[in-house]
Amino acid sequence: MSCHGGSLPDLPFILVKGEASAKVKPNEAKLFFEIMDFNKASKEALATVNKRRKDVLLNLLKNGVNENQITFSPADNDVKRADGPKYQSHDILGYEISQNVSIEISSLDNYSKIIDEIMALQNIKNIRSEFSVSNAKDISSRLTADACNDAKQKANELAGGLGVAIGSAFAVTQESDFPSMIARFGLN
């Protein structure tokens, strides 16, 4: 298969990379964990998971989390069997009932209290958090503008060093790998 890009522009051009960054303190989080119980009787394991789900819900509501910020996935039932030779069918050891939970925490004011109380509950495992900022799109837009201004300043400095002036932009990319941008003009 053969592919050809457009030809390089016949005018002189300068290729620069603009950068911008910001340190931002998170103000929201998503909390993920699993409620799980193993029991010889499936009904008992399910009862434990259901009770723990109620404990989690009451705990979160008490700490200012709205019900629409809490998602309980459908419960999963996994039969655990004794290991044996040659993949033979073996006795059932018990049942593992599990349910994933995700919580959107819109203010980190109560985050420590929420996580401490969740961790103190039995039958909770695989706790993890993801932090973010509520105005991420605004920050991204501002950083894009700052990176463009940085690139423009670098281009003007390079052009000034060559004794020429910069005209309008010929091509712009958000990729950090300029060789791939040059490849679009047909260079290897």
mmCIF file of C-alpha atoms in Angstrom, residues 96-157:
data_model
loop_
_atom_site.group_PDB
_atom_site.id
_atom_site.type_symbol
_atom_site.label_atom_id
_atom_site.label_comp_id
_atom_site.label_asym_id
_atom_site.label_seq_id
_atom_site.Cartn_x
_atom_site.Cartn_y
_atom_site.Cartn_z
ATOM 1 C CA GLU A 96 -18.697 -15.092 46.413
ATOM 2 C CA ILE A 97 -21.202 -12.291 45.959
ATOM 3 C CA SER A 98 -19.754 -8.923 44.952
ATOM 4 C CA GLN A 99 -21.033 -5.521 43.907
ATOM 5 C CA ASN A 100 -19.074 -2.551 42.534
ATOM 6 C CA VAL A 101 -19.775 0.928 43.866
ATOM 7 C CA SER A 102 -18.841 4.300 42.403
ATOM 8 C CA ILE A 103 -19.367 7.619 44.130
ATOM 9 C CA GLU A 104 -18.997 11.145 42.763
ATOM 10 C CA ILE A 105 -17.794 13.448 45.520
ATOM 11 C CA SER A 106 -18.427 17.038 44.411
ATOM 12 C CA SER A 107 -16.647 18.644 47.382
ATOM 13 C CA LEU A 108 -13.511 17.351 49.060
ATOM 14 C CA ASP A 109 -14.504 18.899 52.418
ATOM 15 C CA ASN A 110 -15.820 15.537 53.682
ATOM 16 C CA TYR A 111 -13.565 13.295 51.586
ATOM 17 C CA SER A 112 -11.340 12.152 54.480
ATOM 18 C CA LYS A 113 -14.311 11.373 56.682
ATOM 19 C CA ILE A 114 -16.097 9.491 53.872
ATOM 20 C CA ILE A 115 -13.058 7.376 52.963
ATOM 21 C CA ASP A 116 -12.250 6.617 56.628
ATOM 22 C CA GLU A 117 -15.789 5.447 57.328
ATOM 23 C CA ILE A 118 -15.918 3.330 54.144
ATOM 24 C CA MET A 119 -12.561 1.717 54.989
ATOM 25 C CA ALA A 120 -13.781 0.906 58.503
ATOM 26 C CA LEU A 121 -16.654 -1.181 57.153
ATOM 27 C CA GLN A 122 -16.263 -4.927 56.734
ATOM 28 C CA ASN A 123 -16.638 -6.571 53.321
ATOM 29 C CA ILE A 124 -15.115 -3.584 51.451
ATOM 30 C CA LYS A 125 -12.154 -4.106 49.108
ATOM 31 C CA ASN A 126 -10.300 -2.576 46.149
ATOM 32 C CA ILE A 127 -10.787 1.042 47.222
ATOM 33 C CA ARG A 128 -9.405 3.631 44.809
ATOM 34 C CA SER A 129 -9.933 7.307 44.111
ATOM 35 C CA GLU A 130 -9.611 9.564 41.078
ATOM 36 C CA PHE A 131 -9.264 13.285 41.684
ATOM 37 C CA SER A 132 -10.182 16.045 39.251
ATOM 38 C CA VAL A 133 -11.212 19.680 38.989
ATOM 39 C CA SER A 134 -14.708 20.865 38.185
ATOM 40 C CA ASN A 135 -13.496 23.482 35.679
ATOM 41 C CA ALA A 136 -11.157 21.207 33.680
ATOM 42 C CA LYS A 137 -12.491 22.415 30.298
ATOM 43 C CA ASP A 138 -11.838 26.056 31.190
ATOM 44 C CA ILE A 139 -8.323 25.232 32.360
ATOM 45 C CA SER A 140 -7.656 23.225 29.197
ATOM 46 C CA SER A 141 -8.860 26.096 26.988
ATOM 47 C CA ARG A 142 -6.673 28.570 28.860
ATOM 48 C CA LEU A 143 -3.636 26.267 28.595
ATOM 49 C CA THR A 144 -4.229 25.774 24.860
ATOM 50 C CA ALA A 145 -4.237 29.553 24.363
ATOM 51 C CA ASP A 146 -1.090 29.874 26.508
ATOM 52 C CA ALA A 147 0.668 27.124 24.508
ATOM 53 C CA CYS A 148 -0.254 28.838 21.233
ATOM 54 C CA ASN A 149 1.107 32.140 22.537
ATOM 55 C CA ASP A 150 4.289 30.350 23.616
ATOM 56 C CA ALA A 151 4.672 28.831 20.140
ATOM 57 C CA LYS A 152 4.059 32.209 18.504
ATOM 58 C CA GLN A 153 6.687 33.849 20.714
ATOM 59 C CA LYS A 154 9.238 31.128 19.899
ATOM 60 C CA ALA A 155 8.489 31.421 16.172
ATOM 61 C CA ASN A 156 8.940 35.198 16.289
ATOM 62 C CA GLU A 157 12.258 34.800 18.142
#
